[in-house]
Amino acid sequence: MVQVHVFDKTDSVINQYLAEIRDVTIQQDRMRFRRNLERIGEIMGYEISKTLEYETKEVTTPLGIKEVRVIKQQPVVATILRAGLPFHNGLLHVFDQADNAFVAAYRKYDKNDGFEIKVEYYSAADLDNRVLVICDPMLATGESMVKTLDGLLEEQQPSHIHLAVAVASAEGLSYVRRVLANKPVTLWVGSVDEELTAHAYIVPGLGDAGDLAFGEKR
């Protein structure tokens, strides 16, 4: 069964960052948009860290020895290019020794303005028996996330999968929960919007995260 945590159901500072990445005025500052995605990633990374396995380690200080609890094995942090890069950086601020994975996925439109999800590139560390964290700012239909997982898990099996998303549609969330129901998955979602248009845009959403972070594509 897929577990789901929705952050904006509880008052916290992450709601401020979510508000700012949605705000059409604040969005004009690309650096702030990227930084807010990083901060959302940092908060989600902290929450994910509570679910990991820990071990006791002795640390030598200038005045003695202290036993501390540290992460037993760093996760693999993955993202979908290009929109996920700032989010990915935020997670890496938390898991700074993590291995990484990158996936190139995009919408390929046809002449009737329909589209299919194309995945053309995977670069991943060893995932077998590892905790995998995949981040993407937007979860619209959920198809990109599922195809990304299909490719990454073709010959490997993580011990657990965490999906981190800033804004999701209710439809996309339902699709991912249904398709991944038999996998060890936890979803971390900043906010859930009810509407998904015929062209698979989340409403009210926030727009195109990749364009807002890095500039419009040709």
XYZ file of C-alpha atoms in Angstrom:
218
model
C 0.000 0.000 0.000
C 1.318 3.446 -0.965
C 1.649 5.838 1.977
C 0.934 9.529 1.320
C 2.012 12.573 3.352
C 0.553 15.950 2.307
C 2.440 18.843 3.894
C -0.019 21.717 3.482
C -2.566 19.938 5.667
C -0.404 21.085 8.596
C 0.717 24.655 9.251
C 4.477 24.970 8.737
C 6.981 27.151 6.890
C 6.821 24.871 3.836
C 3.440 26.458 3.087
C 5.183 29.828 2.700
C 7.552 28.348 0.117
C 4.665 26.666 -1.708
C 2.783 29.962 -1.795
C 5.796 31.742 -3.268
C 6.443 29.224 -6.059
C 2.788 29.648 -7.092
C 2.752 33.472 -6.930
C 2.958 35.007 -10.443
C 4.787 38.073 -9.115
C 7.395 36.239 -7.048
C 7.881 33.749 -9.902
C 9.541 36.518 -11.923
C 12.590 36.141 -9.685
C 14.111 32.908 -11.034
C 16.700 32.684 -8.291
C 14.008 32.844 -5.591
C 11.895 30.273 -7.446
C 14.847 27.859 -7.553
C 15.718 28.549 -3.919
C 12.155 27.873 -2.789
C 12.210 24.522 -4.589
C 15.499 23.785 -2.825
C 13.973 24.650 0.551
C 10.982 22.407 -0.112
C 13.452 19.640 -0.969
C 15.366 20.267 2.250
C 12.242 19.995 4.400
C 11.060 16.843 2.631
C 14.559 15.385 2.920
C 14.510 15.987 6.669
C 11.167 14.200 6.992
C 12.355 11.306 4.813
C 15.486 11.016 6.972
C 13.297 10.018 9.924
C 12.265 6.849 8.071
C 15.794 5.589 7.334
C 17.820 2.983 9.196
C 20.394 4.269 11.697
C 23.401 2.849 13.508
C 25.565 3.918 16.452
C 28.973 5.430 15.724
C 31.732 6.671 18.040
C 32.897 10.211 17.274
C 36.128 11.548 18.724
C 35.802 15.150 19.897
C 38.644 17.397 21.181
C 37.675 16.366 24.730
C 36.540 12.775 24.468
C 34.375 10.247 22.645
C 30.642 10.511 21.977
C 28.297 7.830 20.672
C 25.937 9.220 18.033
C 23.234 7.820 15.762
C 23.954 8.217 12.049
C 22.341 7.043 8.809
C 23.452 3.479 8.143
C 23.310 3.785 4.342
C 22.785 6.947 2.339
C 19.874 6.868 -0.125
C 20.072 7.284 -3.878
C 18.593 10.667 -4.847
C 17.068 10.876 -8.312
C 15.387 13.567 -10.357
C 13.654 14.082 -13.683
C 15.475 16.633 -15.844
C 15.332 19.600 -16.074
C 12.665 20.964 -13.752
C 13.700 18.744 -10.853
C 17.272 20.036 -10.519
C 16.669 22.685 -7.793
C 14.475 20.241 -5.864
C 17.240 17.646 -6.224
C 19.804 20.112 -4.865
C 17.642 20.668 -1.793
C 17.566 16.945 -1.084
C 21.341 16.792 -1.552
C 21.764 19.503 1.084
C 20.271 16.952 3.501
C 21.748 13.736 2.052
C 25.101 15.214 1.101
C 26.828 11.853 0.701
C 24.062 10.290 -1.392
C 24.534 8.571 -4.717
C 22.510 10.052 -7.559
C 20.361 9.198 -10.551
C 19.078 11.352 -13.422
C 16.303 10.738 -15.919
C 15.403 12.729 -19.048
C 11.640 12.615 -19.619
C 9.401 14.999 -21.527
C 6.061 15.443 -23.239
C 6.212 14.807 -26.998
C 3.292 16.651 -28.591
C 1.576 15.671 -31.846
C -0.101 17.944 -34.402
C -3.438 17.637 -32.590
C -1.880 18.963 -29.371
C -1.999 15.528 -27.785
C 1.152 14.123 -26.201
C 2.925 11.048 -24.953
C 5.603 10.793 -22.281
C 9.023 10.010 -23.740
C 11.936 8.852 -21.587
C 15.288 8.966 -23.366
C 18.065 8.835 -20.789
C 18.872 7.141 -17.493
C 21.987 7.561 -15.380
C 21.757 5.770 -12.058
C 23.817 4.347 -9.241
C 23.264 0.790 -7.998
C 19.721 0.678 -6.611
C 19.480 -2.905 -5.351
C 18.412 -2.976 -1.698
C 18.905 0.792 -1.477
C 16.448 3.506 -0.503
C 15.540 5.481 -3.621
C 14.265 9.068 -3.412
C 12.827 10.524 -6.651
C 11.854 14.182 -6.825
C 9.900 16.179 -9.398
C 8.196 19.540 -8.742
C 4.943 18.602 -10.500
C 2.887 15.411 -10.596
C 0.234 16.018 -13.285
C -0.972 12.769 -14.856
C 1.625 10.741 -12.939
C 2.765 9.028 -16.142
C 6.255 10.581 -16.129
C 6.889 9.367 -12.596
C 5.664 5.841 -13.350
C 7.703 5.572 -16.575
C 10.756 6.877 -14.737
C 10.363 4.181 -12.117
C 9.771 1.502 -14.755
C 13.109 2.361 -16.361
C 15.079 2.641 -13.134
C 13.679 -0.605 -11.730
C 13.950 -2.663 -14.893
C 16.771 -4.784 -13.458
C 17.048 -3.489 -9.893
C 14.921 -3.523 -6.769
C 15.254 -0.795 -4.099
C 14.315 -1.613 -0.518
C 11.995 1.400 -0.446
C 10.980 4.211 -2.800
C 10.175 7.772 -1.732
C 8.510 10.091 -4.256
C 8.850 13.793 -3.414
C 6.551 16.241 -5.234
C 5.856 19.944 -4.613
C 2.419 20.133 -6.304
C 0.300 17.186 -7.464
C -3.070 16.828 -9.120
C -5.611 14.630 -7.370
C -5.897 12.569 -10.561
C -2.133 12.050 -10.855
C -1.883 11.139 -7.190
C -4.662 8.565 -7.585
C -2.977 7.107 -10.692
C 0.390 6.690 -8.983
C -1.194 5.119 -5.912
C -3.101 2.653 -8.086
C -0.235 1.665 -10.406
C 2.369 1.398 -7.643
C 0.082 -0.219 -5.071
C 2.226 -3.368 -4.840
C 5.561 -1.558 -4.459
C 7.167 -0.235 -1.240
C 6.393 3.438 -1.925
C 5.893 6.554 0.177
C 4.657 9.782 -1.432
C 5.642 13.169 0.019
C 3.465 15.911 -1.498
C 3.543 19.613 -0.752
C 0.011 20.341 -1.955
C -2.739 18.619 -3.963
C -4.846 20.493 -6.553
C -8.162 19.052 -7.696
C -8.249 20.136 -11.358
C -6.292 18.675 -14.276
C -7.156 20.171 -17.661
C -7.641 18.281 -20.946
C -4.036 19.231 -21.789
C -2.853 17.807 -18.436
C -2.085 21.133 -16.778
C -2.597 21.317 -13.016
C -5.000 24.089 -11.932
C -4.293 26.318 -10.089
C -0.841 24.704 -10.169
C 2.145 26.974 -10.692
C 2.926 26.898 -14.420
C 5.946 25.250 -16.052
C 8.505 24.652 -13.291
C 11.352 24.097 -15.757
C 10.695 27.374 -17.578
C 10.318 29.287 -14.314
C 13.613 27.929 -12.998
C 15.729 28.054 -16.143
C 13.954 30.045 -18.877
C 11.524 29.166 -21.635
C 12.332 26.379 -24.089
C 12.367 26.998 -27.822
